The first five atom37 places (N, CA, C, CB, O) and aatype in JSON, in Angstrom:
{
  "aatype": [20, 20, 20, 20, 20, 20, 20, 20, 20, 20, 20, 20, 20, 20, 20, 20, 20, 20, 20, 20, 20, 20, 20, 20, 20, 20, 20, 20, 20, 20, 20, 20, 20, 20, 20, 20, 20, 20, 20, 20, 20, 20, 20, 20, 20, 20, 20, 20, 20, 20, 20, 20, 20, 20, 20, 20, 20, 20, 20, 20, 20, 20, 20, 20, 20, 20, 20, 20, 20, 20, 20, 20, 20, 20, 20, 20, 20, 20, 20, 20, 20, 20, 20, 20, 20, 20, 20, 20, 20, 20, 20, 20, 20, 20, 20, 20, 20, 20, 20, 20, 20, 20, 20, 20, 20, 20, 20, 20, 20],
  "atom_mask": [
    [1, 1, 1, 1, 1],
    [1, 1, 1, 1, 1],
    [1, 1, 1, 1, 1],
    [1, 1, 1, 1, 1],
    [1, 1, 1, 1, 1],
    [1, 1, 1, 1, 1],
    [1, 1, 1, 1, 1],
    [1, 1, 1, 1, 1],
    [1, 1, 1, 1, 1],
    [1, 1, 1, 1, 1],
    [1, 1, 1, 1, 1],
    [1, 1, 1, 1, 1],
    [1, 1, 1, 1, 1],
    [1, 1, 1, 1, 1],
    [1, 1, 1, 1, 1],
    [1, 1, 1, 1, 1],
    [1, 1, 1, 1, 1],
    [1, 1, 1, 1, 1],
    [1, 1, 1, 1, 1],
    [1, 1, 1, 1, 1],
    [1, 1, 1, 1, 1],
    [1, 1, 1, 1, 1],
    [1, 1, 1, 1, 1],
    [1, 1, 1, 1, 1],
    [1, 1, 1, 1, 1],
    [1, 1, 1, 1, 1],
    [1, 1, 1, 1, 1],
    [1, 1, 1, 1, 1],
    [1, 1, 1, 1, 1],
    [1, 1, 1, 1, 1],
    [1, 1, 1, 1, 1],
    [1, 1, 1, 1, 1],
    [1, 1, 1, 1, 1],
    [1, 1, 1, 1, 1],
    [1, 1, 1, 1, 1],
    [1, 1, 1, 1, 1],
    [1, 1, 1, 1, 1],
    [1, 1, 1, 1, 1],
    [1, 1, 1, 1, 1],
    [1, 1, 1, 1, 1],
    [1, 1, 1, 1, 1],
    [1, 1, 1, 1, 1],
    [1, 1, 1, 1, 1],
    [1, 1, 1, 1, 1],
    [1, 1, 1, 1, 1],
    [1, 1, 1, 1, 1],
    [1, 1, 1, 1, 1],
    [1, 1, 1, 1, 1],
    [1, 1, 1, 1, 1],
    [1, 1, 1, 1, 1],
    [1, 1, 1, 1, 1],
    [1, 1, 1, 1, 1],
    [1, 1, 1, 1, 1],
    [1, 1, 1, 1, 1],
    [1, 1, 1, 1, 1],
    [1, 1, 1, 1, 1],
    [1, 1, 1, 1, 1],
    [1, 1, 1, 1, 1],
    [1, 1, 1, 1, 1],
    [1, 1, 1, 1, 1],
    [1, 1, 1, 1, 1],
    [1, 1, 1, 1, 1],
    [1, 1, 1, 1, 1],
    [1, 1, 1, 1, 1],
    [1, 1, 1, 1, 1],
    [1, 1, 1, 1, 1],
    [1, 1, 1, 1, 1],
    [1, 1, 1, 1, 1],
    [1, 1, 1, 1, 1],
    [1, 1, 1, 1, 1],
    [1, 1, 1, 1, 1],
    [1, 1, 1, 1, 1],
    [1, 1, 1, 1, 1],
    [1, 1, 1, 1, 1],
    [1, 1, 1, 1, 1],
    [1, 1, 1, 1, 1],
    [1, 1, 1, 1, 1],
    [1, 1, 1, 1, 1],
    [1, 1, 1, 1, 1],
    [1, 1, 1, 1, 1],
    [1, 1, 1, 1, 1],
    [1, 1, 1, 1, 1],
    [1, 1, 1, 1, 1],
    [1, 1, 1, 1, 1],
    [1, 1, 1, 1, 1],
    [1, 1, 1, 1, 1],
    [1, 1, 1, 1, 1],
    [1, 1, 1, 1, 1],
    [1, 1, 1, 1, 1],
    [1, 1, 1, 1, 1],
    [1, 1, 1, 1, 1],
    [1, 1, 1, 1, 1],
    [1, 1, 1, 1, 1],
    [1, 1, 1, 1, 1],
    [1, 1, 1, 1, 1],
    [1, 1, 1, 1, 1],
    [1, 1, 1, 1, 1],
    [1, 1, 1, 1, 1],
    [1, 1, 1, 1, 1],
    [1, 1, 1, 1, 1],
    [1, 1, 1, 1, 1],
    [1, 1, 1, 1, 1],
    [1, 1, 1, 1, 1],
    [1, 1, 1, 1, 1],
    [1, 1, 1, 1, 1],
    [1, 1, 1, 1, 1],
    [1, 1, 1, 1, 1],
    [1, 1, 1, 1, 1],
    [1, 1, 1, 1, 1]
  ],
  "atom_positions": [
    [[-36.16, -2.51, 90.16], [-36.97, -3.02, 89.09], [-37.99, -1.94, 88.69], [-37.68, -4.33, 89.51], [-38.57, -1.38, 89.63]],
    [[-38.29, -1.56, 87.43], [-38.8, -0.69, 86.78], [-40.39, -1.13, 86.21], [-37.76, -0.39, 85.77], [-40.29, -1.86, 85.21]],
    [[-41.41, -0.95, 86.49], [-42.33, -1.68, 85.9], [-43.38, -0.36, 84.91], [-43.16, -2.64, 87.26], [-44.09, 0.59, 85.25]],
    [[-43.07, -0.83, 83.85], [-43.84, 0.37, 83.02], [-45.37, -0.91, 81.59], [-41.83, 1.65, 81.66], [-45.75, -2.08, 81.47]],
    [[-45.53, -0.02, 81.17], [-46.28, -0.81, 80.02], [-47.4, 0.2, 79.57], [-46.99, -2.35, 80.57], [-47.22, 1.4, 79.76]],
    [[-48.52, -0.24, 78.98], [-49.65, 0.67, 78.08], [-50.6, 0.16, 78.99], [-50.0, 0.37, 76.25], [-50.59, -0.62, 79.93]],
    [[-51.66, 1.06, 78.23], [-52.86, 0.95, 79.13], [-54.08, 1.62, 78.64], [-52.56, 1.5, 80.45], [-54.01, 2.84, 78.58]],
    [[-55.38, 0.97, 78.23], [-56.18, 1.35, 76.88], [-57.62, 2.27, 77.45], [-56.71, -0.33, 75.91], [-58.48, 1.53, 77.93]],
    [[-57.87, 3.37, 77.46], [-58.93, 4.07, 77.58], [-59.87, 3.66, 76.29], [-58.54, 5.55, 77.71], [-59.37, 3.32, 75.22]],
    [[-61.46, 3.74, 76.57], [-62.13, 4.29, 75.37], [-63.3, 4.67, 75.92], [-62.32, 3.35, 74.16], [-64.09, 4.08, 76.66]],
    [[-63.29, 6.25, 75.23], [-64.45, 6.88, 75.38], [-65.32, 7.34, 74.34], [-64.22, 7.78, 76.03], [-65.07, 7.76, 73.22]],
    [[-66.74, 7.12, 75.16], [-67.79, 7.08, 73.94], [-68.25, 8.64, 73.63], [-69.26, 6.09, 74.37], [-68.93, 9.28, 74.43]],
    [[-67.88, 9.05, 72.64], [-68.35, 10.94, 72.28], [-69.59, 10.76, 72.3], [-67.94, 11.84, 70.64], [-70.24, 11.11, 73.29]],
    [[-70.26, 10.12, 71.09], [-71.9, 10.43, 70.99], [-72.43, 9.35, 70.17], [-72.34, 11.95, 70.26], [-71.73, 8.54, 69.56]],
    [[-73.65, 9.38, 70.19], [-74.44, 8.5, 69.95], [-75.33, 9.17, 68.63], [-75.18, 8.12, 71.29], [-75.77, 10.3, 68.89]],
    [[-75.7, 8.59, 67.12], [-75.97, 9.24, 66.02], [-76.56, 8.41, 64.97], [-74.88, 9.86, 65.6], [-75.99, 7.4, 64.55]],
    [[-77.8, 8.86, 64.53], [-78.17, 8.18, 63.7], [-77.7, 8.3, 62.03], [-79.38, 8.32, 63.98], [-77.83, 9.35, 61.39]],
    [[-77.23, 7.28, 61.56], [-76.34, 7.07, 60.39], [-76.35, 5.34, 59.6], [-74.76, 7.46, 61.05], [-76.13, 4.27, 60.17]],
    [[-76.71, 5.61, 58.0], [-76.56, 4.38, 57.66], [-74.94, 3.73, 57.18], [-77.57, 4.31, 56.63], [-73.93, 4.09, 56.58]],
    [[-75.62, 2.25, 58.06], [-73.85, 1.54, 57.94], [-73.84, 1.14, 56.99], [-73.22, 0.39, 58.78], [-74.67, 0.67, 56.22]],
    [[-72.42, 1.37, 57.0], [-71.47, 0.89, 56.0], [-71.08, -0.54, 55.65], [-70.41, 1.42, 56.3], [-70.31, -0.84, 54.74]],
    [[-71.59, -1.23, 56.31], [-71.15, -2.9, 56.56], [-72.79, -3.63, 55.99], [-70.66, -3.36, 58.77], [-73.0, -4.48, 55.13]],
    [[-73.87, -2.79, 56.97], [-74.87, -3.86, 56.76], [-76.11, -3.2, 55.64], [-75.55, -4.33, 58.4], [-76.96, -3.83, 55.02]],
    [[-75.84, -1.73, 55.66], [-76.56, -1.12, 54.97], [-78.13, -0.49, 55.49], [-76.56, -1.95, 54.01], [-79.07, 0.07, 54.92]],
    [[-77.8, -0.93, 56.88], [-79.33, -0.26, 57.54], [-79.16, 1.36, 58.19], [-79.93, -1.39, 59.07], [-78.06, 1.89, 58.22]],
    [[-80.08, 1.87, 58.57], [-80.09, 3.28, 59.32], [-80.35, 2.88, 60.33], [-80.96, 4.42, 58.97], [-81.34, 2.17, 60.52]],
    [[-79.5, 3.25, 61.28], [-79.07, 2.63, 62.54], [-78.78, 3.74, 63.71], [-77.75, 1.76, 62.24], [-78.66, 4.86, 63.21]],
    [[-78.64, 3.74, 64.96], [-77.41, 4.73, 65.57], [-76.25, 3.82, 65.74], [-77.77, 5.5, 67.16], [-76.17, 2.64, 66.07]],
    [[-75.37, 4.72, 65.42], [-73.69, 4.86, 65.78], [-73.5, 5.34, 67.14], [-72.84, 5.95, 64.8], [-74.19, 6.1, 67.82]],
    [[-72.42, 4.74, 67.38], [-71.55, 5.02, 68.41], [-70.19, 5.91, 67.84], [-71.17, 3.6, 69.07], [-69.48, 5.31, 67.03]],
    [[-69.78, 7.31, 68.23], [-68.62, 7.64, 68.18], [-67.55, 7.18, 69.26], [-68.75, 8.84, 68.1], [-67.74, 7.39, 70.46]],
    [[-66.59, 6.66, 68.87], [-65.74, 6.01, 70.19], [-64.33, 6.65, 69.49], [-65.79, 3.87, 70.47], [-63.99, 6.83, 68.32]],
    [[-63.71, 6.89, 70.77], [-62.52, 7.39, 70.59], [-61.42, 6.49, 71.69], [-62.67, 9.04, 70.84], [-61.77, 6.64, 72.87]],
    [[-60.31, 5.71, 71.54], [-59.51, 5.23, 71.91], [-57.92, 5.2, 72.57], [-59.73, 4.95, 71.33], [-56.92, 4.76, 72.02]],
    [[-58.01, 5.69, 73.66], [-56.77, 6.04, 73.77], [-55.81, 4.96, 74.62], [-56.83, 7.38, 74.35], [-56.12, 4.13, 75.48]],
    [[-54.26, 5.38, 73.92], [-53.53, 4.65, 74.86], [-52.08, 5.17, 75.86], [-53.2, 3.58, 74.03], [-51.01, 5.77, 75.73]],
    [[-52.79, 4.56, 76.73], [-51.17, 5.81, 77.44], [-49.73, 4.87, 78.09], [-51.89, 7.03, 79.43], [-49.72, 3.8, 78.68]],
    [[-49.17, 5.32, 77.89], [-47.88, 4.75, 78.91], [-47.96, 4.52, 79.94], [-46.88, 5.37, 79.13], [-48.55, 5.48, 80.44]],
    [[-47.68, 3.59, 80.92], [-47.86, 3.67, 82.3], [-46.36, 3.4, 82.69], [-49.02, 2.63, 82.91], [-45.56, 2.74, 82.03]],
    [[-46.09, 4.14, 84.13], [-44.91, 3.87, 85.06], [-45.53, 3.45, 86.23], [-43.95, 5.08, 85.34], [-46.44, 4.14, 86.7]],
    [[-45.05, 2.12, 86.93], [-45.55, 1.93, 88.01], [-46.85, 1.68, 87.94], [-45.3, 2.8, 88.73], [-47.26, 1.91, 89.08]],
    [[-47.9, 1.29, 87.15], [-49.34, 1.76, 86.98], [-50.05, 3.02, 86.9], [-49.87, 1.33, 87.8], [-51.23, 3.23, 87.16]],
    [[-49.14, 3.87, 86.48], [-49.16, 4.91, 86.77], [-49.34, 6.02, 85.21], [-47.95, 4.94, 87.67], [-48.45, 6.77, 84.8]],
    [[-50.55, 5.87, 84.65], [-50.71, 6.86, 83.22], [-50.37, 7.9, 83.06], [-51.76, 7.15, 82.78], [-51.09, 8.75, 83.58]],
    [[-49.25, 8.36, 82.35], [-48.3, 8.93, 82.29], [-48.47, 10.0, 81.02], [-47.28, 7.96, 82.29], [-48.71, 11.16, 81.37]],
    [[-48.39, 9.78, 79.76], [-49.24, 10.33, 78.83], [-49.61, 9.53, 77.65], [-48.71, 11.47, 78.42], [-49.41, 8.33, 77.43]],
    [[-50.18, 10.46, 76.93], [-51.21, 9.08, 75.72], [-49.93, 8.93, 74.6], [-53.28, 9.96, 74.52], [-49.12, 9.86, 74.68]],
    [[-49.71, 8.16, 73.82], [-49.14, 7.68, 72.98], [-49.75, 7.6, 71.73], [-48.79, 6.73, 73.37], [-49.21, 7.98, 70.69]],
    [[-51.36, 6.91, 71.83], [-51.97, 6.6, 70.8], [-53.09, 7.13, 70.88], [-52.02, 5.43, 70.55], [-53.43, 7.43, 72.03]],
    [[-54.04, 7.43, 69.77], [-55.17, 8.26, 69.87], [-56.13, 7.68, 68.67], [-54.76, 9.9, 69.73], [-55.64, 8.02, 67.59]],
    [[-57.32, 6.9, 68.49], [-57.9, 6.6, 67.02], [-59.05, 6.73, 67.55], [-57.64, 5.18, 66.14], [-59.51, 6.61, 68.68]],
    [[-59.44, 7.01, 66.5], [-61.67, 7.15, 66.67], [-62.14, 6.62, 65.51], [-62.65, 9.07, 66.67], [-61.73, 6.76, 64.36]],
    [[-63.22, 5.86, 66.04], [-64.11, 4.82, 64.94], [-65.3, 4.84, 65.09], [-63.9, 3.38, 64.96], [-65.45, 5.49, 66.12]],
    [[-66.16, 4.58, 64.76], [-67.78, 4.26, 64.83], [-68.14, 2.55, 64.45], [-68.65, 5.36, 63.53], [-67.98, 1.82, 63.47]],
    [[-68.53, 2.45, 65.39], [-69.9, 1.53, 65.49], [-70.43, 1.46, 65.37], [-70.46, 1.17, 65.85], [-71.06, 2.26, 66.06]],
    [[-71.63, 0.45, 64.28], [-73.13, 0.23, 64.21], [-73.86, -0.72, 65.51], [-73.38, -0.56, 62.72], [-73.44, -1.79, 65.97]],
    [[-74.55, -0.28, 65.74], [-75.14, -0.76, 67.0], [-76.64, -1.77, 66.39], [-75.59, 0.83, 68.1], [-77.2, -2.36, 67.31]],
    [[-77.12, -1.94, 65.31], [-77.15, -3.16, 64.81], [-76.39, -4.17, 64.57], [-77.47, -3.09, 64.1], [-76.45, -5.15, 65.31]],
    [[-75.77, -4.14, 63.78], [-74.79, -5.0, 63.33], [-73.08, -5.29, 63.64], [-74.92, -4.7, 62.22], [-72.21, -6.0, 63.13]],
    [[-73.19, -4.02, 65.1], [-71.75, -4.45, 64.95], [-70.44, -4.19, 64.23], [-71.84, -5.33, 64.7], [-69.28, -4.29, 64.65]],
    [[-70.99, -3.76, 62.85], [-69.37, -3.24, 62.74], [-68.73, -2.17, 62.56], [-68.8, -3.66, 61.94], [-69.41, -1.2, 62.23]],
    [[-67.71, -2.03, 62.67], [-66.94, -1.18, 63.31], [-65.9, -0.16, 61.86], [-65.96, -2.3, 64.51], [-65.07, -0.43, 60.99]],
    [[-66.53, 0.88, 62.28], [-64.83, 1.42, 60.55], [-64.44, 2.72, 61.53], [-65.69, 2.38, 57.86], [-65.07, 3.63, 62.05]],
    [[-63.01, 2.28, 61.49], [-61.88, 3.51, 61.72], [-62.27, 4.93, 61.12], [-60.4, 3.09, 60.97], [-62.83, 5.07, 60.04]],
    [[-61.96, 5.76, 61.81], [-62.01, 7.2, 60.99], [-61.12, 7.98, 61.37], [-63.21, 8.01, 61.08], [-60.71, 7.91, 62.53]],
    [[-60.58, 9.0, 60.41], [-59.81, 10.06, 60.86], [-59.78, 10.95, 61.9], [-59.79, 10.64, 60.18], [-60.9, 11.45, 61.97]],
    [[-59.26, 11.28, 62.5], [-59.13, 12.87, 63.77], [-60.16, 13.64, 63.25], [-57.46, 14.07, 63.75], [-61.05, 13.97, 64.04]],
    [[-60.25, 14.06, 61.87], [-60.84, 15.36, 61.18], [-62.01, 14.92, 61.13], [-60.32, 15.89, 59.77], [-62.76, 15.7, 61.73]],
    [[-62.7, 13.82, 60.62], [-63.69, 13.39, 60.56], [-64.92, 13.07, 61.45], [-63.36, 12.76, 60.17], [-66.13, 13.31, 61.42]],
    [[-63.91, 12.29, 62.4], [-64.3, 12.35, 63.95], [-64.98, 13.46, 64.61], [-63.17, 12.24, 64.71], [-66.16, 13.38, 64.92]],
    [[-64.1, 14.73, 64.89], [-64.3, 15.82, 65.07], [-65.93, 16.6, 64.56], [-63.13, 16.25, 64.5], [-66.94, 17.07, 65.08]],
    [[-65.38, 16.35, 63.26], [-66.54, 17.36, 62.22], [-67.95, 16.56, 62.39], [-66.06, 17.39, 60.17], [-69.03, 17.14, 62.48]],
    [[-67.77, 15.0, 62.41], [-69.14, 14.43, 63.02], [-69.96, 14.81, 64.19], [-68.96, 13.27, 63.31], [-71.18, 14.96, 64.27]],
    [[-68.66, 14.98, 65.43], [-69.05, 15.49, 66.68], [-69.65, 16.72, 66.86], [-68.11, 15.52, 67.4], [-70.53, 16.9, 67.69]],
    [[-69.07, 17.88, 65.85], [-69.6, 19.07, 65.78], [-70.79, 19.37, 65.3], [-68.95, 19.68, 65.27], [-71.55, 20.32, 65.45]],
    [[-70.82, 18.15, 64.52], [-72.62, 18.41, 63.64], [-73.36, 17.58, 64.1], [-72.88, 18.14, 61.91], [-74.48, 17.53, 63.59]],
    [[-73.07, 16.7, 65.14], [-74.08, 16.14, 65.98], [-74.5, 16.89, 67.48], [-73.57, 14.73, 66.22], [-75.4, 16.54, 68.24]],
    [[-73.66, 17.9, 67.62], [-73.72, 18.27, 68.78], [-74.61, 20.0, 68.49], [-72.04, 18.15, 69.46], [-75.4, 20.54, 69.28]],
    [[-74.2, 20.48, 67.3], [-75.18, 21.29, 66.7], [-76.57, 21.01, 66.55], [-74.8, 21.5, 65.62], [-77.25, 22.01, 66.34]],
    [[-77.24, 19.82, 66.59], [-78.38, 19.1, 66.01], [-78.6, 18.94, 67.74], [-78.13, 17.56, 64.72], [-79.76, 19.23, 68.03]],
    [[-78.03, 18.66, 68.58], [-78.51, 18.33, 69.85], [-79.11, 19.77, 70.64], [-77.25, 17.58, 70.66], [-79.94, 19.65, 71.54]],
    [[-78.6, 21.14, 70.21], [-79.0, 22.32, 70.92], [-77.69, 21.78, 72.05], [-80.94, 22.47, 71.49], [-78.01, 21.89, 73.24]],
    [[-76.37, 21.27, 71.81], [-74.9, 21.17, 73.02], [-74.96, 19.76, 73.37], [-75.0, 22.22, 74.72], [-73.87, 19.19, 73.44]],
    [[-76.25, 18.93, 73.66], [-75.92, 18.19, 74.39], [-75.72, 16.47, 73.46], [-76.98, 18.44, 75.55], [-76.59, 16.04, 72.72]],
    [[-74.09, 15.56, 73.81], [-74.44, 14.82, 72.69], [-74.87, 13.44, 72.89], [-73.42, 14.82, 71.86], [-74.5, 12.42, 72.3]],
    [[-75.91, 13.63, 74.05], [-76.42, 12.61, 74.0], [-77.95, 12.49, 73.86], [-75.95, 12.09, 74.93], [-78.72, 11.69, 74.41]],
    [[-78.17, 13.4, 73.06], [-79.63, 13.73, 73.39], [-80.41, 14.65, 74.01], [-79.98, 13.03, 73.88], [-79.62, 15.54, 74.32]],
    [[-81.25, 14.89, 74.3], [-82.04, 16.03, 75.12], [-82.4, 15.29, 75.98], [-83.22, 16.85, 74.55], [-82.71, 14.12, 76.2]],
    [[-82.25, 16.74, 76.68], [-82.36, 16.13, 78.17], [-83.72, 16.17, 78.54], [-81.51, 16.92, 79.3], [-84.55, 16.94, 78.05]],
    [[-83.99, 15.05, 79.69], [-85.03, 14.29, 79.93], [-86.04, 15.75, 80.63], [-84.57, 12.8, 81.01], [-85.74, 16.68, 81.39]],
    [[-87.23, 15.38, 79.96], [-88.57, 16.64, 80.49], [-89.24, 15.91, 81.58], [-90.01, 17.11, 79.12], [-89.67, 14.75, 81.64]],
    [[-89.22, 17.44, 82.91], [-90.32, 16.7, 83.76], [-91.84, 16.99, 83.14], [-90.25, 17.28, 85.41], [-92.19, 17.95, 82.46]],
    [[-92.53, 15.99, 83.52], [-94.29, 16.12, 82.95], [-94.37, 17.12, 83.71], [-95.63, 14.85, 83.23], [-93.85, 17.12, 84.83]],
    [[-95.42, 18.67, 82.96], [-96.43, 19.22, 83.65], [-95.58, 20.2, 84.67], [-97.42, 18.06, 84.34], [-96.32, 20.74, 85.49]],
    [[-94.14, 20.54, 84.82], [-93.92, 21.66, 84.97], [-92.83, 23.15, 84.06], [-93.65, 21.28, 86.06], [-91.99, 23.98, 84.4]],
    [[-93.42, 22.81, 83.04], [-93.11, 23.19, 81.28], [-93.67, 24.94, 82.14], [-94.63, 22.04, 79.37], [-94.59, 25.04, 82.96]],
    [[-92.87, 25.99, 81.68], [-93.59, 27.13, 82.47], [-94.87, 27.26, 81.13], [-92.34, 28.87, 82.85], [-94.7, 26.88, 79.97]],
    [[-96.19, 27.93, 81.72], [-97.45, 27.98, 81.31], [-98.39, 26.82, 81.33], [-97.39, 28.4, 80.2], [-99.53, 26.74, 80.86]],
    [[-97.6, 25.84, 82.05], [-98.42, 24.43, 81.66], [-99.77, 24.45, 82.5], [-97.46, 22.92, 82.11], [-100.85, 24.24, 81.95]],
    [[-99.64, 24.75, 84.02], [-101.04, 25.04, 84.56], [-100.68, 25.78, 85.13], [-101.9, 24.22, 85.22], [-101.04, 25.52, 86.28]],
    [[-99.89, 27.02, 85.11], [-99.49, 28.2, 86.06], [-98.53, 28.31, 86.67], [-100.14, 28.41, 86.89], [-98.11, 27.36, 87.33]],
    [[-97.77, 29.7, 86.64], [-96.11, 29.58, 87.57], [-96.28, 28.78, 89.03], [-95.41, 31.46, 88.09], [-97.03, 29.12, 89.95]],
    [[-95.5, 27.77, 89.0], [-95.25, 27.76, 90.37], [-96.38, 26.72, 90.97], [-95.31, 29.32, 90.99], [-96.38, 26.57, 92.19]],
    [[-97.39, 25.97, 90.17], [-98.51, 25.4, 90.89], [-97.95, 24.2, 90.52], [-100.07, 25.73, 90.53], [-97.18, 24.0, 89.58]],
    [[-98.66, 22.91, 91.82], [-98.48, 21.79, 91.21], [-99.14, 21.33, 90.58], [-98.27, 21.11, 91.7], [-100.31, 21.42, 90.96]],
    [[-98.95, 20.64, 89.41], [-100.49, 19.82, 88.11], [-101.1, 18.71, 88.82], [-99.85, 18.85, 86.27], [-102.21, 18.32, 88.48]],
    [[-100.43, 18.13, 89.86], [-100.74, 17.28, 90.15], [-102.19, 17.36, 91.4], [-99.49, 16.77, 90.38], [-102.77, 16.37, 91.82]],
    [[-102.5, 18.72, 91.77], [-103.91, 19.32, 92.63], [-104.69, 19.12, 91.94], [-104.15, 20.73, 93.05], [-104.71, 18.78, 90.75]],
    [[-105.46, 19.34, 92.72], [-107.14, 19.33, 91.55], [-107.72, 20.12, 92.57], [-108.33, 17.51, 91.12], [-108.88, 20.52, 92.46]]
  ]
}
């Protein structure tokens, strides 16, 4: 007995502020990309299907987009991040170099 079937990934690219298309507010989006693969045995084998859409994270809805589109969003959100696409990354307080001197803690007095 042979046991095969699909099996649905989705991963979230980035997170972006953009007005929707559904409700009409300026919102962040979700880039989500969807994949689906074959399985043997439970076993994911390779992808079959591939779509990317965005999400309004007010309202919920959802519009399909192209490969190309997808992409070119990701690239110009990830340009705007200085690489990273989820944002900048988190600052510790008060050891910024010059903040009270190489190497000291701010937290002495």
């Amino acid at each position: 007995m042979i046991i095969f079937g699909t099996r649905g990934y989705l991963y979230q690219l980035a997170v972006m502020t953009m007005v929707c298309g559904w409700c009409g507010n300026p919102s962040a989006h979700t880039l989500r990309k969807r994949v689906t693969k074959f399985t043997l045995f439970f076993v994911p084998l390779f992808p079959f299907s591939t779509k990317f859409a965005t999400q309004c994270t007010f309202c919920g809805g959802e519009q399909k987009i192209p490969k190309e589109q997808a992409e070119a969003l990701l690239a110009q959100h990830v340009a705007s991040q200085d690489g990273n696409p989820f944002g900048q990354a988190p600052q510790q307080p008060g050891f910024a170099p010059g903040a009270q001197g190489q190497g000291q803690n701010p937290y002495q007095h």
